[in-house]
């Protein structure tokens, strides 16, 4: 996987879909890969952080340090 782009309308669950896919395919396994999450508003980053904490089972960083925005 080199990159990806998820396009869905407002309210269709882009954050949930992306976090679920990343948790299953990128963050799990013996060698989890880093993920860079970009957004143009702090609220969207906070939403993504909450989604990672719940959907990804708390896997946010390889060193398991708390996520900060």
mmCIF file of C-alpha atoms in Angstrom:
data_model
loop_
_atom_site.group_PDB
_atom_site.id
_atom_site.type_symbol
_atom_site.label_atom_id
_atom_site.label_comp_id
_atom_site.label_asym_id
_atom_site.label_seq_id
_atom_site.Cartn_x
_atom_site.Cartn_y
_atom_site.Cartn_z
ATOM 1 C CA UNK A 1 0.000 0.000 0.000
ATOM 2 C CA UNK A 2 1.504 3.319 -1.068
ATOM 3 C CA UNK A 3 -1.365 5.674 -0.306
ATOM 4 C CA UNK A 4 -5.073 6.125 -0.400
ATOM 5 C CA UNK A 5 -7.887 8.584 -0.658
ATOM 6 C CA UNK A 6 -11.356 8.141 0.809
ATOM 7 C CA UNK A 7 -14.156 10.206 -0.710
ATOM 8 C CA UNK A 8 -17.638 10.053 0.827
ATOM 9 C CA UNK A 9 -20.383 12.632 1.369
ATOM 10 C CA UNK A 10 -20.840 14.465 4.666
ATOM 11 C CA UNK A 11 -22.030 12.186 7.436
ATOM 12 C CA UNK A 12 -21.269 8.954 5.571
ATOM 13 C CA UNK A 13 -18.660 7.827 8.085
ATOM 14 C CA UNK A 14 -15.311 8.716 6.521
ATOM 15 C CA UNK A 15 -13.513 8.857 9.867
ATOM 16 C CA UNK A 16 -14.984 5.580 11.117
ATOM 17 C CA UNK A 17 -14.294 3.820 7.807
ATOM 18 C CA UNK A 18 -10.698 5.020 7.609
ATOM 19 C CA UNK A 19 -9.916 4.257 11.253
ATOM 20 C CA UNK A 20 -11.434 0.776 11.005
ATOM 21 C CA UNK A 21 -9.458 -0.020 7.858
ATOM 22 C CA UNK A 22 -6.222 1.349 9.323
ATOM 23 C CA UNK A 23 -6.688 -0.634 12.529
ATOM 24 C CA UNK A 24 -7.219 -3.860 10.587
ATOM 25 C CA UNK A 25 -4.591 -3.426 7.867
ATOM 26 C CA UNK A 26 -1.902 -0.997 8.990
ATOM 27 C CA UNK A 27 -1.759 -0.766 12.787
ATOM 28 C CA UNK A 28 -2.169 -4.438 13.579
ATOM 29 C CA UNK A 29 0.443 -7.111 13.148
ATOM 30 C CA UNK A 30 4.027 -7.521 14.163
ATOM 31 C CA UNK A 31 5.288 -4.315 12.569
ATOM 32 C CA UNK A 32 2.639 -1.596 12.678
ATOM 33 C CA UNK A 33 3.293 1.238 10.271
ATOM 34 C CA UNK A 34 3.008 4.925 11.157
ATOM 35 C CA UNK A 35 -0.062 6.864 10.044
ATOM 36 C CA UNK A 36 -0.148 10.589 9.352
ATOM 37 C CA UNK A 37 -3.649 12.023 9.752
ATOM 38 C CA UNK A 38 -4.175 15.496 8.289
ATOM 39 C CA UNK A 39 -7.150 17.790 8.750
ATOM 40 C CA UNK A 40 -7.772 21.474 8.336
ATOM 41 C CA UNK A 41 -9.549 21.901 11.686
ATOM 42 C CA UNK A 42 -8.646 20.878 15.234
ATOM 43 C CA UNK A 43 -12.182 19.525 15.728
ATOM 44 C CA UNK A 44 -11.629 16.988 12.947
ATOM 45 C CA UNK A 45 -8.362 15.866 14.513
ATOM 46 C CA UNK A 46 -10.105 15.455 17.869
ATOM 47 C CA UNK A 47 -12.862 13.422 16.192
ATOM 48 C CA UNK A 48 -10.252 11.163 14.598
ATOM 49 C CA UNK A 49 -8.402 10.770 17.910
ATOM 50 C CA UNK A 50 -11.623 9.653 19.623
ATOM 51 C CA UNK A 51 -12.331 7.234 16.784
ATOM 52 C CA UNK A 52 -8.829 5.726 17.033
ATOM 53 C CA UNK A 53 -9.155 5.352 20.791
ATOM 54 C CA UNK A 54 -12.438 3.455 20.493
ATOM 55 C CA UNK A 55 -12.383 1.624 17.149
ATOM 56 C CA UNK A 56 -8.685 0.815 17.103
ATOM 57 C CA UNK A 57 -8.698 -0.587 20.615
ATOM 58 C CA UNK A 58 -6.485 2.189 21.893
ATOM 59 C CA UNK A 59 -3.742 1.604 19.306
ATOM 60 C CA UNK A 60 -2.701 5.147 18.568
ATOM 61 C CA UNK A 61 1.091 5.139 18.628
ATOM 62 C CA UNK A 62 3.630 2.338 18.600
ATOM 63 C CA UNK A 63 5.089 3.521 21.908
ATOM 64 C CA UNK A 64 1.573 3.605 23.393
ATOM 65 C CA UNK A 65 2.016 7.177 24.564
ATOM 66 C CA UNK A 66 -1.181 9.207 24.774
ATOM 67 C CA UNK A 67 -2.260 10.931 21.589
ATOM 68 C CA UNK A 68 -1.900 14.705 21.674
ATOM 69 C CA UNK A 69 -3.200 17.214 19.188
#
